[in-house]
mmCIF file of C-alpha atoms in Angstrom:
data_model
loop_
_atom_site.group_PDB
_atom_site.id
_atom_site.type_symbol
_atom_site.label_atom_id
_atom_site.label_comp_id
_atom_site.label_asym_id
_atom_site.label_seq_id
_atom_site.Cartn_x
_atom_site.Cartn_y
_atom_site.Cartn_z
ATOM 1 C CA MET F 14 -85.163 -271.309 -236.873
ATOM 2 C CA ALA F 15 -87.443 -273.727 -235.132
ATOM 3 C CA ALA F 16 -84.607 -275.851 -233.851
ATOM 4 C CA GLY F 17 -82.759 -272.736 -232.760
ATOM 5 C CA SER F 18 -85.777 -271.389 -230.896
ATOM 6 C CA ALA F 19 -86.368 -274.672 -229.162
ATOM 7 C CA ALA F 20 -82.715 -274.636 -228.093
ATOM 8 C CA VAL F 21 -83.076 -271.100 -226.749
ATOM 9 C CA LEU F 22 -86.116 -272.187 -224.794
ATOM 10 C CA ALA F 23 -84.260 -275.192 -223.457
ATOM 11 C CA ARG F 24 -81.347 -273.056 -222.253
ATOM 12 C CA ALA F 25 -83.713 -270.572 -220.624
ATOM 13 C CA LEU F 26 -85.532 -273.356 -218.862
ATOM 14 C CA GLU F 27 -82.261 -274.588 -217.452
ATOM 15 C CA ALA F 28 -81.466 -271.120 -216.171
ATOM 16 C CA LEU F 29 -84.853 -270.901 -214.506
ATOM 17 C CA ASP F 30 -84.112 -274.181 -212.755
ATOM 18 C CA VAL F 31 -87.246 -275.841 -213.965
ATOM 19 C CA GLY F 32 -85.638 -279.083 -212.903
ATOM 20 C CA GLY F 33 -85.578 -277.821 -209.330
ATOM 21 C CA ALA F 34 -89.239 -276.888 -209.472
ATOM 22 C CA ALA F 35 -90.131 -280.246 -210.961
ATOM 23 C CA ASP F 36 -90.497 -281.977 -207.614
ATOM 24 C CA LYS F 37 -92.943 -279.309 -206.487
ATOM 25 C CA ILE F 38 -94.842 -279.656 -209.748
ATOM 26 C CA THR F 39 -95.063 -283.387 -209.071
ATOM 27 C CA LEU F 40 -96.953 -282.645 -205.859
ATOM 28 C CA ILE F 41 -99.756 -280.823 -207.649
ATOM 29 C CA PRO F 42 -102.601 -283.063 -208.808
ATOM 30 C CA GLN F 43 -103.249 -283.007 -212.535
ATOM 31 C CA ASP F 44 -106.544 -281.136 -212.442
ATOM 32 C CA PHE F 45 -105.112 -278.353 -210.287
ATOM 33 C CA PHE F 46 -102.069 -278.093 -212.527
ATOM 34 C CA ALA F 47 -104.390 -277.908 -215.502
ATOM 35 C CA GLU F 48 -106.330 -275.112 -213.834
ATOM 36 C CA LEU F 49 -103.119 -273.223 -213.176
ATOM 37 C CA CYS F 50 -101.986 -273.555 -216.792
ATOM 38 C CA GLU F 51 -105.433 -272.519 -218.023
ATOM 39 C CA GLN F 52 -105.345 -269.363 -215.916
ATOM 40 C CA ILE F 53 -101.842 -268.565 -217.089
ATOM 41 C CA ILE F 54 -102.672 -268.885 -220.737
ATOM 42 C CA GLN F 55 -105.895 -266.900 -220.270
ATOM 43 C CA HIS F 56 -103.866 -264.161 -218.631
ATOM 44 C CA LEU F 57 -101.427 -264.173 -221.550
ATOM 45 C CA ASN F 58 -104.435 -263.941 -223.852
ATOM 46 C CA HIS F 59 -105.777 -260.976 -221.866
ATOM 47 C CA LYS F 60 -108.964 -262.751 -220.958
ATOM 48 C CA ILE F 61 -108.306 -262.363 -217.236
ATOM 49 C CA PRO F 62 -106.240 -259.726 -215.418
ATOM 50 C CA GLY F 63 -104.103 -262.159 -213.497
ATOM 51 C CA VAL F 64 -103.546 -265.508 -211.906
ATOM 52 C CA ASN F 65 -104.992 -265.866 -208.444
ATOM 53 C CA THR F 66 -102.208 -267.983 -206.972
ATOM 54 C CA ALA F 67 -103.228 -267.348 -203.364
ATOM 55 C CA GLU F 68 -106.743 -268.623 -203.927
ATOM 56 C CA LEU F 69 -105.625 -271.628 -205.934
ATOM 57 C CA CYS F 70 -103.008 -272.477 -203.331
ATOM 58 C CA GLU F 71 -105.630 -272.467 -200.600
ATOM 59 C CA ARG F 72 -107.756 -274.938 -202.490
ATOM 60 C CA ILE F 73 -104.785 -277.207 -203.179
ATOM 61 C CA GLN F 74 -103.871 -277.112 -199.486
ATOM 62 C CA THR F 75 -107.455 -277.935 -198.520
ATOM 63 C CA SER F 76 -107.245 -281.085 -200.598
ATOM 64 C CA GLY F 77 -104.339 -282.177 -198.412
ATOM 65 C CA ILE F 78 -101.342 -281.215 -200.552
ATOM 66 C CA GLU F 79 -98.526 -279.425 -198.792
ATOM 67 C CA ILE F 80 -97.451 -276.570 -200.984
ATOM 68 C CA ASN F 81 -97.011 -272.901 -200.147
ATOM 69 C CA VAL F 82 -97.926 -269.788 -202.098
ATOM 70 C CA GLY F 83 -94.285 -268.976 -202.801
ATOM 71 C CA ASP F 84 -93.698 -272.313 -204.506
ATOM 72 C CA LEU F 85 -96.899 -272.052 -206.487
ATOM 73 C CA ALA F 86 -95.975 -268.535 -207.586
ATOM 74 C CA LYS F 87 -92.578 -269.793 -208.772
ATOM 75 C CA ILE F 88 -94.223 -272.564 -210.763
ATOM 76 C CA ALA F 89 -96.691 -270.070 -212.242
ATOM 77 C CA ASN F 90 -93.822 -267.824 -213.301
ATOM 78 C CA ILE F 91 -92.021 -270.713 -214.956
ATOM 79 C CA VAL F 92 -95.070 -271.881 -216.874
ATOM 80 C CA SER F 93 -95.871 -268.308 -217.856
ATOM 81 C CA PHE F 94 -92.354 -267.832 -219.127
ATOM 82 C CA LEU F 95 -92.522 -271.130 -220.955
ATOM 83 C CA PHE F 96 -95.723 -270.202 -222.781
ATOM 84 C CA SER F 97 -94.765 -266.624 -223.622
ATOM 85 C CA THR F 98 -91.324 -267.644 -224.908
ATOM 86 C CA ALA F 99 -92.883 -270.402 -226.964
ATOM 87 C CA ALA F 100 -95.348 -267.872 -228.356
ATOM 88 C CA ARG F 101 -92.602 -265.448 -229.288
ATOM 89 C CA SER F 102 -90.688 -268.215 -231.054
ATOM 90 C CA ASN F 103 -93.855 -269.528 -232.672
ATOM 91 C CA LEU F 104 -93.193 -273.038 -231.490
ATOM 92 C CA SER F 105 -95.493 -275.817 -232.508
ATOM 93 C CA THR F 106 -96.815 -278.185 -229.868
ATOM 94 C CA GLU F 107 -94.307 -280.861 -230.800
ATOM 95 C CA GLU F 108 -91.396 -278.414 -230.680
ATOM 96 C CA LEU F 109 -92.487 -277.191 -227.252
ATOM 97 C CA VAL F 110 -92.789 -280.685 -225.857
ATOM 98 C CA THR F 111 -89.465 -281.682 -227.374
ATOM 99 C CA ALA F 112 -87.722 -278.669 -225.847
ATOM 100 C CA LEU F 113 -89.292 -279.518 -222.525
ATOM 101 C CA GLY F 114 -88.355 -283.159 -222.776
ATOM 102 C CA ASN F 115 -84.721 -282.367 -223.601
ATOM 103 C CA THR F 116 -84.312 -280.102 -220.638
ATOM 104 C CA VAL F 117 -86.503 -281.537 -218.021
ATOM 105 C CA SER F 118 -86.670 -285.263 -218.034
ATOM 106 C CA VAL F 119 -87.896 -285.163 -214.470
ATOM 107 C CA LEU F 120 -91.136 -283.332 -215.218
ATOM 108 C CA PRO F 121 -93.986 -285.687 -214.355
ATOM 109 C CA LYS F 122 -95.797 -287.148 -217.336
ATOM 110 C CA HIS F 123 -99.128 -285.651 -216.314
ATOM 111 C CA ALA F 124 -97.611 -282.165 -216.230
ATOM 112 C CA VAL F 125 -96.197 -282.524 -219.738
ATOM 113 C CA GLN F 126 -99.576 -283.818 -220.888
ATOM 114 C CA VAL F 127 -101.331 -280.776 -219.449
ATOM 115 C CA ILE F 128 -98.828 -278.365 -221.019
ATOM 116 C CA ARG F 129 -99.167 -280.079 -224.358
ATOM 117 C CA HIS F 130 -102.959 -279.982 -224.217
ATOM 118 C CA VAL F 131 -103.218 -276.339 -223.110
ATOM 119 C CA TRP F 132 -100.680 -275.194 -225.694
ATOM 120 C CA ASN F 133 -102.395 -277.124 -228.411
ATOM 121 C CA GLU F 134 -105.780 -275.628 -227.625
ATOM 122 C CA GLN F 135 -104.853 -272.008 -226.893
ATOM 123 C CA GLY F 136 -101.195 -271.422 -227.590
ATOM 124 C CA LYS F 137 -101.666 -270.097 -231.100
ATOM 125 C CA SER F 138 -103.861 -267.209 -230.008
ATOM 126 C CA ILE F 139 -101.173 -265.624 -227.868
ATOM 127 C CA SER F 140 -99.829 -262.619 -229.715
ATOM 128 C CA VAL F 141 -96.846 -260.991 -228.114
ATOM 129 C CA SER F 142 -96.046 -257.522 -229.399
ATOM 130 C CA GLU F 143 -93.222 -255.126 -228.634
ATOM 131 C CA ASP F 144 -95.206 -252.808 -226.400
ATOM 132 C CA ALA F 145 -95.246 -255.598 -223.856
ATOM 133 C CA ARG F 146 -92.031 -254.184 -222.512
ATOM 134 C CA ASN F 147 -93.408 -250.675 -222.251
ATOM 135 C CA THR F 148 -96.362 -251.663 -220.163
ATOM 136 C CA ALA F 149 -94.195 -253.803 -217.937
ATOM 137 C CA THR F 150 -94.328 -251.449 -214.983
ATOM 138 C CA VAL F 151 -98.047 -250.804 -214.985
ATOM 139 C CA GLY F 152 -100.383 -253.059 -213.077
ATOM 140 C CA GLN F 153 -104.061 -253.666 -213.618
ATOM 141 C CA PHE F 154 -106.707 -252.642 -211.139
ATOM 142 C CA VAL F 155 -108.858 -255.647 -210.309
ATOM 143 C CA ASP F 156 -111.045 -254.802 -207.340
ATOM 144 C CA ILE F 157 -111.405 -252.678 -204.208
ATOM 145 C CA LYS F 158 -112.524 -253.548 -200.682
ATOM 146 C CA TRP F 159 -113.067 -250.967 -197.999
ATOM 147 C CA LYS F 160 -113.806 -250.483 -194.340
ATOM 148 C CA LEU F 161 -114.742 -247.344 -192.463
ATOM 149 C CA GLY F 162 -113.543 -246.824 -188.900
ATOM 150 C CA VAL F 163 -113.294 -244.141 -186.271
ATOM 151 C CA ALA F 164 -110.110 -243.715 -184.252
ATOM 152 C CA MET F 165 -111.389 -242.892 -180.789
ATOM 153 C CA SER F 166 -108.304 -242.262 -178.670
ATOM 154 C CA SER F 167 -104.614 -242.994 -178.502
ATOM 155 C CA ASP F 168 -101.789 -242.878 -176.019
ATOM 156 C CA THR F 169 -101.041 -239.291 -177.033
ATOM 157 C CA CYS F 170 -104.595 -238.064 -177.335
ATOM 158 C CA ARG F 171 -107.610 -239.028 -175.306
ATOM 159 C CA SER F 172 -110.131 -237.559 -177.686
ATOM 160 C CA LEU F 173 -109.114 -238.311 -181.279
ATOM 161 C CA LYS F 174 -112.489 -239.138 -182.777
ATOM 162 C CA TYR F 175 -111.568 -239.025 -186.431
ATOM 163 C CA PRO F 176 -113.107 -241.227 -189.092
ATOM 164 C CA TYR F 177 -110.844 -242.901 -191.632
ATOM 165 C CA VAL F 178 -111.345 -245.387 -194.407
ATOM 166 C CA THR F 179 -109.049 -248.357 -195.025
ATOM 167 C CA VAL F 180 -108.975 -249.453 -198.628
ATOM 168 C CA THR F 181 -107.543 -252.650 -200.090
ATOM 169 C CA LEU F 182 -106.866 -252.643 -203.815
ATOM 170 C CA LYS F 183 -106.590 -255.973 -205.581
ATOM 171 C CA VAL F 184 -104.066 -255.462 -208.352
ATOM 172 C CA ALA F 185 -102.576 -257.703 -211.001
ATOM 173 C CA ASP F 186 -98.901 -256.906 -211.457
ATOM 174 C CA PRO F 187 -97.356 -257.062 -214.931
ATOM 175 C CA SER F 188 -96.367 -260.695 -214.466
ATOM 176 C CA GLY F 189 -99.956 -261.558 -213.689
ATOM 177 C CA GLN F 190 -99.676 -262.176 -209.980
ATOM 178 C CA ILE F 191 -102.566 -260.781 -208.009
ATOM 179 C CA THR F 192 -101.663 -258.951 -204.807
ATOM 180 C CA ASP F 193 -103.404 -256.727 -202.286
ATOM 181 C CA LYS F 194 -102.304 -253.198 -201.490
ATOM 182 C CA SER F 195 -103.837 -251.525 -198.447
ATOM 183 C CA PHE F 196 -103.788 -247.974 -197.249
ATOM 184 C CA GLU F 197 -105.722 -245.500 -195.088
ATOM 185 C CA MET F 198 -107.316 -242.188 -195.890
ATOM 186 C CA THR F 199 -108.804 -239.527 -193.636
ATOM 187 C CA VAL F 200 -112.034 -237.870 -194.715
ATOM 188 C CA PRO F 201 -110.400 -234.978 -196.594
ATOM 189 C CA GLN F 202 -107.927 -237.347 -198.254
ATOM 190 C CA PHE F 203 -110.783 -239.607 -199.325
ATOM 191 C CA LYS F 204 -112.760 -236.678 -200.720
ATOM 192 C CA ASN F 205 -109.757 -235.705 -202.812
ATOM 193 C CA PHE F 206 -109.303 -239.317 -203.982
ATOM 194 C CA PHE F 207 -112.950 -239.493 -205.007
ATOM 195 C CA ARG F 208 -112.774 -236.151 -206.794
ATOM 196 C CA GLN F 209 -109.743 -237.274 -208.804
ATOM 197 C CA PHE F 210 -111.543 -240.371 -210.034
ATOM 198 C CA LYS F 211 -114.559 -238.316 -211.030
ATOM 199 C CA GLU F 212 -112.255 -236.059 -213.041
ATOM 200 C CA MET F 213 -110.680 -239.116 -214.621
ATOM 201 C CA ALA F 214 -114.087 -240.386 -215.671
ATOM 202 C CA ALA F 215 -114.957 -237.019 -217.179
ATOM 203 C CA VAL F 216 -111.729 -236.910 -219.187
ATOM 204 C CA LEU F 217 -112.066 -240.516 -220.360
ATOM 205 C CA GLU F 218 -115.507 -239.709 -221.638
ATOM 206 C CA THR F 219 -114.404 -236.745 -223.660
ATOM 207 C CA VAL F 220 -111.291 -238.281 -225.211
ATOM 208 C CA MET S 19 -88.868 -204.891 -162.969
ATOM 209 C CA ALA S 20 -85.915 -203.796 -160.900
ATOM 210 C CA ALA S 21 -85.993 -206.690 -158.426
ATOM 211 C CA PRO S 22 -83.448 -209.370 -159.315
ATOM 212 C CA GLU S 23 -85.684 -212.140 -157.961
ATOM 213 C CA GLN S 24 -88.705 -212.832 -160.119
ATOM 214 C CA PRO S 25 -91.856 -213.937 -158.292
ATOM 215 C CA PRO S 26 -92.880 -217.556 -159.054
ATOM 216 C CA GLN S 27 -95.495 -216.412 -161.544
ATOM 217 C CA PRO S 28 -94.559 -213.907 -164.239
ATOM 218 C CA PRO S 29 -97.480 -211.545 -163.543
ATOM 219 C CA PRO S 30 -97.076 -208.395 -165.704
ATOM 220 C CA PRO S 31 -99.571 -208.033 -168.560
ATOM 221 C CA GLU S 32 -96.606 -207.520 -170.899
ATOM 222 C CA GLY S 33 -95.916 -211.159 -170.056
ATOM 223 C CA SER S 34 -98.628 -212.094 -172.541
ATOM 224 C CA LYS S 35 -96.212 -211.867 -175.454
ATOM 225 C CA PRO S 36 -93.567 -214.138 -173.950
ATOM 226 C CA LEU S 37 -96.243 -216.563 -172.714
ATOM 227 C CA SER S 38 -97.804 -216.796 -176.123
ATOM 228 C CA ALA S 39 -94.388 -217.408 -177.630
ATOM 229 C CA LEU S 40 -93.659 -219.987 -174.922
ATOM 230 C CA LEU S 41 -96.792 -221.886 -175.813
ATOM 231 C CA GLY S 42 -95.679 -221.717 -179.439
ATOM 232 C CA GLY S 43 -92.303 -223.147 -178.512
ATOM 233 C CA ILE S 44 -93.911 -225.953 -176.515
ATOM 234 C CA ALA S 45 -96.179 -226.784 -179.437
ATOM 235 C CA GLN S 46 -93.207 -226.831 -181.816
ATOM 236 C CA VAL S 47 -91.587 -229.600 -179.822
ATOM 237 C CA ALA S 48 -94.643 -231.583 -178.783
ATOM 238 C CA TYR S 49 -96.709 -231.390 -181.943
ATOM 239 C CA TYR S 50 -94.720 -230.049 -184.865
ATOM 240 C CA GLY S 51 -91.671 -232.248 -184.440
ATOM 241 C CA ASN S 52 -89.171 -229.446 -184.012
ATOM 242 C CA ALA S 53 -86.648 -230.788 -181.548
ATOM 243 C CA ASP S 54 -84.327 -227.786 -181.890
ATOM 244 C CA ILE S 55 -86.420 -225.640 -179.592
ATOM 245 C CA THR S 56 -84.707 -226.359 -176.312
ATOM 246 C CA GLU S 57 -85.633 -225.132 -172.885
ATOM 247 C CA GLU S 58 -82.476 -223.007 -172.756
ATOM 248 C CA LEU S 59 -83.366 -221.386 -176.051
ATOM 249 C CA LEU S 60 -86.839 -220.521 -174.878
ATOM 250 C CA ARG S 61 -85.677 -219.174 -171.570
ATOM 251 C CA GLY S 62 -82.975 -217.041 -173.154
ATOM 252 C CA GLN S 63 -85.329 -215.626 -175.758
ATOM 253 C CA LEU S 64 -88.459 -215.136 -173.703
ATOM 254 C CA TYR S 65 -87.690 -215.021 -169.984
ATOM 255 C CA PRO S 66 -84.021 -214.028 -169.800
ATOM 256 C CA GLU S 67 -84.353 -212.747 -166.239
ATOM 257 C CA ALA S 68 -85.995 -215.869 -164.866
ATOM 258 C CA ALA S 69 -83.960 -218.433 -162.977
ATOM 259 C CA PRO S 70 -83.665 -221.781 -164.704
ATOM 260 C CA GLU S 71 -85.683 -223.728 -162.109
ATOM 261 C CA GLU S 72 -88.466 -221.182 -162.147
ATOM 262 C CA PHE S 73 -88.601 -221.240 -165.889
ATOM 263 C CA ARG S 74 -88.622 -225.033 -165.907
ATOM 264 C CA ALA S 75 -91.594 -225.003 -163.551
ATOM 265 C CA LEU S 76 -93.424 -222.490 -165.736
ATOM 266 C CA ARG S 77 -92.724 -224.467 -168.857
ATOM 267 C CA ALA S 78 -93.873 -227.689 -167.223
ATOM 268 C CA LYS S 79 -97.068 -226.102 -165.989
ATOM 269 C CA MET S 80 -97.939 -224.532 -169.337
ATOM 270 C CA GLY S 81 -96.978 -227.714 -171.173
ATOM 271 C CA GLY S 82 -99.239 -229.725 -168.904
ATOM 272 C CA LEU S 83 -102.170 -227.404 -169.466
ATOM 273 C CA LEU S 84 -101.735 -227.450 -173.227
ATOM 274 C CA GLN S 85 -101.459 -231.236 -173.140
ATOM 275 C CA SER S 86 -104.745 -231.528 -171.232
ATOM 276 C CA ILE S 87 -106.489 -229.167 -173.589
ATOM 277 C CA ALA S 88 -105.162 -230.870 -176.724
ATOM 278 C CA SER S 89 -105.775 -234.367 -175.452
ATOM 279 C CA ALA S 90 -109.418 -233.587 -174.776
ATOM 280 C CA ASP S 91 -109.715 -231.550 -177.953
ATOM 281 C CA MET S 92 -111.621 -228.984 -175.931
ATOM 282 C CA ASP S 93 -114.246 -226.823 -177.534
ATOM 283 C CA LEU S 94 -114.755 -223.237 -176.368
ATOM 284 C CA ASN S 95 -117.148 -224.154 -173.584
ATOM 285 C CA GLN S 96 -114.951 -226.874 -172.190
ATOM 286 C CA LEU S 97 -111.927 -224.587 -172.528
ATOM 287 C CA GLU S 98 -113.548 -221.769 -170.596
ATOM 288 C CA ALA S 99 -114.671 -224.076 -167.803
ATOM 289 C CA PHE S 100 -111.249 -225.686 -167.628
ATOM 290 C CA LEU S 101 -109.284 -222.436 -167.568
ATOM 291 C CA THR S 102 -111.628 -220.825 -165.058
ATOM 292 C CA ALA S 103 -111.112 -223.772 -162.747
ATOM 293 C CA GLN S 104 -107.344 -223.378 -163.175
ATOM 294 C CA THR S 105 -107.483 -219.718 -162.126
ATOM 295 C CA LYS S 106 -109.274 -220.666 -158.917
ATOM 296 C CA LYS S 107 -106.743 -223.326 -157.984
ATOM 297 C CA GLN S 108 -103.916 -222.949 -155.494
ATOM 298 C CA GLY S 109 -100.779 -222.476 -157.608
ATOM 299 C CA GLY S 110 -102.897 -222.190 -160.722
ATOM 300 C CA ILE S 111 -102.836 -219.486 -163.348
ATOM 301 C CA THR S 112 -103.847 -215.854 -163.516
ATOM 302 C CA SER S 113 -106.787 -214.698 -165.589
ATOM 303 C CA ASP S 114 -104.364 -212.912 -167.928
ATOM 304 C CA GLN S 115 -102.541 -216.157 -168.519
ATOM 305 C CA ALA S 116 -105.880 -217.909 -169.026
ATOM 306 C CA ALA S 117 -106.702 -215.389 -171.728
ATOM 307 C CA VAL S 118 -103.378 -215.981 -173.491
ATOM 308 C CA ILE S 119 -103.822 -219.746 -173.363
ATOM 309 C CA ALA S 120 -107.367 -219.506 -174.678
ATOM 310 C CA LYS S 121 -106.266 -217.338 -177.604
ATOM 311 C CA PHE S 122 -103.412 -219.697 -178.388
ATOM 312 C CA TRP S 123 -105.677 -222.762 -178.436
ATOM 313 C CA LYS S 124 -108.213 -221.053 -180.666
ATOM 314 C CA ASN S 125 -105.493 -220.273 -183.178
ATOM 315 C CA HIS S 126 -103.655 -223.575 -183.067
ATOM 316 C CA ARG S 127 -106.349 -226.141 -182.351
ATOM 317 C CA ILE S 128 -106.759 -227.364 -185.907
ATOM 318 C CA LYS S 129 -103.058 -227.689 -186.575
ATOM 319 C CA ILE S 130 -102.331 -229.411 -183.280
ATOM 320 C CA ARG S 131 -105.210 -231.810 -183.812
ATOM 321 C CA GLU S 132 -103.917 -232.656 -187.268
ATOM 322 C CA SER S 133 -100.528 -233.384 -185.798
ATOM 323 C CA LEU S 134 -102.021 -235.678 -183.143
ATOM 324 C CA ILE S 135 -103.983 -237.507 -185.826
ATOM 325 C CA ASN S 136 -100.849 -238.007 -187.904
ATOM 326 C CA GLN S 137 -98.976 -239.305 -184.897
ATOM 327 C CA SER S 138 -101.536 -242.095 -184.613
ATOM 328 C CA ARG S 139 -101.419 -243.246 -188.242
ATOM 329 C CA TRP S 140 -99.053 -246.166 -188.410
ATOM 330 C CA ASP S 141 -100.278 -248.039 -191.456
ATOM 331 C CA ASN S 142 -99.795 -247.233 -195.105
ATOM 332 C CA VAL S 143 -101.284 -243.916 -196.083
ATOM 333 C CA LEU S 144 -101.872 -242.447 -199.499
ATOM 334 C CA LYS S 145 -99.199 -239.773 -199.642
ATOM 335 C CA ASN S 146 -99.834 -238.554 -203.148
ATOM 336 C CA MET S 147 -101.667 -239.387 -206.314
ATOM 337 C CA ASN S 148 -101.125 -238.414 -209.953
ATOM 338 C CA TRP S 149 -102.859 -239.509 -213.086
ATOM 339 C CA ARG S 150 -103.009 -238.981 -216.808
ATOM 340 C CA VAL S 151 -105.092 -240.322 -219.655
ATOM 341 C CA ASP S 152 -103.360 -242.139 -222.494
ATOM 342 C CA LEU S 153 -104.712 -243.208 -225.806
ATOM 343 C CA LYS S 154 -103.698 -246.810 -226.429
ATOM 344 C CA SER S 155 -102.471 -246.736 -230.005
ATOM 345 C CA GLN S 156 -101.221 -250.263 -230.168
ATOM 346 C CA SER S 157 -102.193 -253.173 -228.083
ATOM 347 C CA ARG S 158 -101.985 -256.896 -227.801
ATOM 348 C CA HIS S 159 -105.741 -256.936 -227.909
ATOM 349 C CA LYS S 160 -106.950 -255.656 -231.256
ATOM 350 C CA ASP S 161 -110.177 -254.210 -229.923
ATOM 351 C CA GLN S 162 -108.261 -251.999 -227.526
ATOM 352 C CA ILE S 163 -106.779 -249.761 -230.196
ATOM 353 C CA ASN S 164 -107.569 -246.101 -229.676
ATOM 354 C CA THR S 165 -109.239 -246.636 -226.335
ATOM 355 C CA PRO S 166 -108.394 -244.098 -223.659
ATOM 356 C CA VAL S 167 -106.967 -245.446 -220.444
ATOM 357 C CA ALA S 168 -106.136 -243.662 -217.239
ATOM 358 C CA ILE S 169 -102.720 -244.326 -215.773
ATOM 359 C CA VAL S 170 -102.752 -243.623 -212.059
ATOM 360 C CA GLU S 171 -99.692 -243.388 -209.876
ATOM 361 C CA MET S 172 -100.225 -243.689 -206.137
ATOM 362 C CA GLU S 173 -97.543 -243.013 -203.585
ATOM 363 C CA LEU S 174 -98.118 -245.271 -200.610
ATOM 364 C CA GLY S 175 -96.149 -245.593 -197.442
ATOM 365 C CA LYS S 176 -96.004 -245.278 -193.707
ATOM 366 C CA ASN S 177 -95.366 -241.896 -192.135
ATOM 367 C CA GLY S 178 -91.677 -241.134 -192.141
ATOM 368 C CA GLN S 179 -90.766 -244.208 -194.173
ATOM 369 C CA GLU S 180 -89.866 -244.780 -197.797
ATOM 370 C CA SER S 181 -92.739 -244.773 -200.231
ATOM 371 C CA GLU S 182 -93.887 -247.427 -202.621
ATOM 372 C CA PHE S 183 -95.147 -246.237 -205.975
ATOM 373 C CA LEU S 184 -98.102 -248.139 -207.318
ATOM 374 C CA CYS S 185 -98.826 -247.591 -210.988
ATOM 375 C CA LEU S 186 -102.181 -248.823 -212.244
ATOM 376 C CA GLU S 187 -104.103 -248.786 -215.465
ATOM 377 C CA PHE S 188 -107.844 -248.091 -215.497
ATOM 378 C CA ASP S 189 -110.115 -248.227 -218.499
ATOM 379 C CA GLU S 190 -113.519 -246.560 -218.438
ATOM 380 C CA ALA S 191 -115.216 -249.632 -217.017
ATOM 381 C CA LYS S 192 -112.705 -249.929 -214.192
ATOM 382 C CA VAL S 193 -113.069 -246.246 -213.341
ATOM 383 C CA SER S 194 -116.842 -246.783 -213.148
ATOM 384 C CA GLN S 195 -116.316 -249.756 -210.897
ATOM 385 C CA MET S 196 -114.083 -247.651 -208.674
ATOM 386 C CA LEU S 197 -116.544 -244.750 -208.604
ATOM 387 C CA LYS S 198 -119.350 -247.066 -207.562
ATOM 388 C CA LYS S 199 -117.369 -248.331 -204.577
ATOM 389 C CA LEU S 200 -116.194 -244.833 -203.670
ATOM 390 C CA SER S 201 -119.822 -243.681 -203.631
ATOM 391 C CA GLU S 202 -120.585 -246.423 -201.140
ATOM 392 C CA ILE S 203 -117.784 -245.166 -198.931
ATOM 393 C CA GLU S 204 -119.027 -241.590 -199.197
ATOM 394 C CA GLU S 205 -122.507 -242.653 -198.222
ATOM 395 C CA SER S 206 -121.232 -244.488 -195.166
ATOM 396 C CA MET S 207 -119.092 -241.527 -194.234
ATOM 397 C CA SER S 208 -121.985 -239.096 -194.316
ATOM 398 C CA LEU S 209 -124.101 -241.427 -192.198
ATOM 399 C CA LEU S 210 -121.241 -241.499 -189.734
ATOM 400 C CA THR S 211 -120.847 -237.738 -189.502
ATOM 401 C CA GLN S 212 -124.586 -237.391 -189.061
ATOM 402 C CA THR S 213 -124.627 -239.594 -186.011
ATOM 403 C CA THR S 214 -121.472 -238.290 -184.267
#
């Protein structure tokens, strides 16, 4: 079983082209890579709603490393897949490292060290159940930012004068990536939005 | 009217019905997005005895007046002053026509204004929102069993474009967090409407 699972993991890693991502992984300093892996495993353990790749990427860039958000997101996905597959197959630390080593000889030593350490410390507490697939399409609400404005006039109307609120929702999608979704509401639309959430609160209380 | 040539202005008081309908037709095209209402259609239906050039002039004049009124979002006082001035002008309108226009604006102001507002909204808007409350009966997190969660589906998109459906989960704490922020928005909004 164990050998079979490690082989499955190895094949999956090949398909994901972990080898291709390896040179990007090499760019990331060890402590940043460790932070990324920590966030990923905490997300898988439901301690945090998602991995803030954009924020982490900014900090890595500030330290002088040239990497973009897209690359970092790809790496995050690969590591996340690695950990969740290993969890599902109940791999031990040694089995995980062996599977990694067989597939990806080009992964930098420090990266393997980090993966080994993080898995050793927190890998066992990941429990993956079947309903994971059912909740796959639902994201998690993380935070909301807002701004209130008044549209004064436009090319078709000199005297618009209507207030509207622009809202940005920070959401964690099922894979753990945190993204922003923005939209506008006029006053009546906002009032309706507010009313719906009040109703939601009332129902949640009574259930 | 026996005379084959219509005078430049359609003067008879019975003209109030066609004029009102003409304004409706103009609004359909300019504000309600109904491109099927052509000039020919309007002329044939409402002013069949008018010559095409005369009708075009009438339509242009009425369209221009409605545009000015809508663009300034005139209230009753402004409207009265504006229309009175138009009746005193050379080549302006009659007081009967002014009355028809005033009645039309009173009836259609809100709808036309809404249309103008929509025409200026180019970013994502919240088109629709649905929600339900589920009881989580199994979960990866043991302490989440039998907790109610709200599943909210929001339809977002730009006007006239395909929507994106955003599906989010909110537990009681997250709903509280949301309500707190929404209260802030409401407070700001009421301050705003107090000062305008």
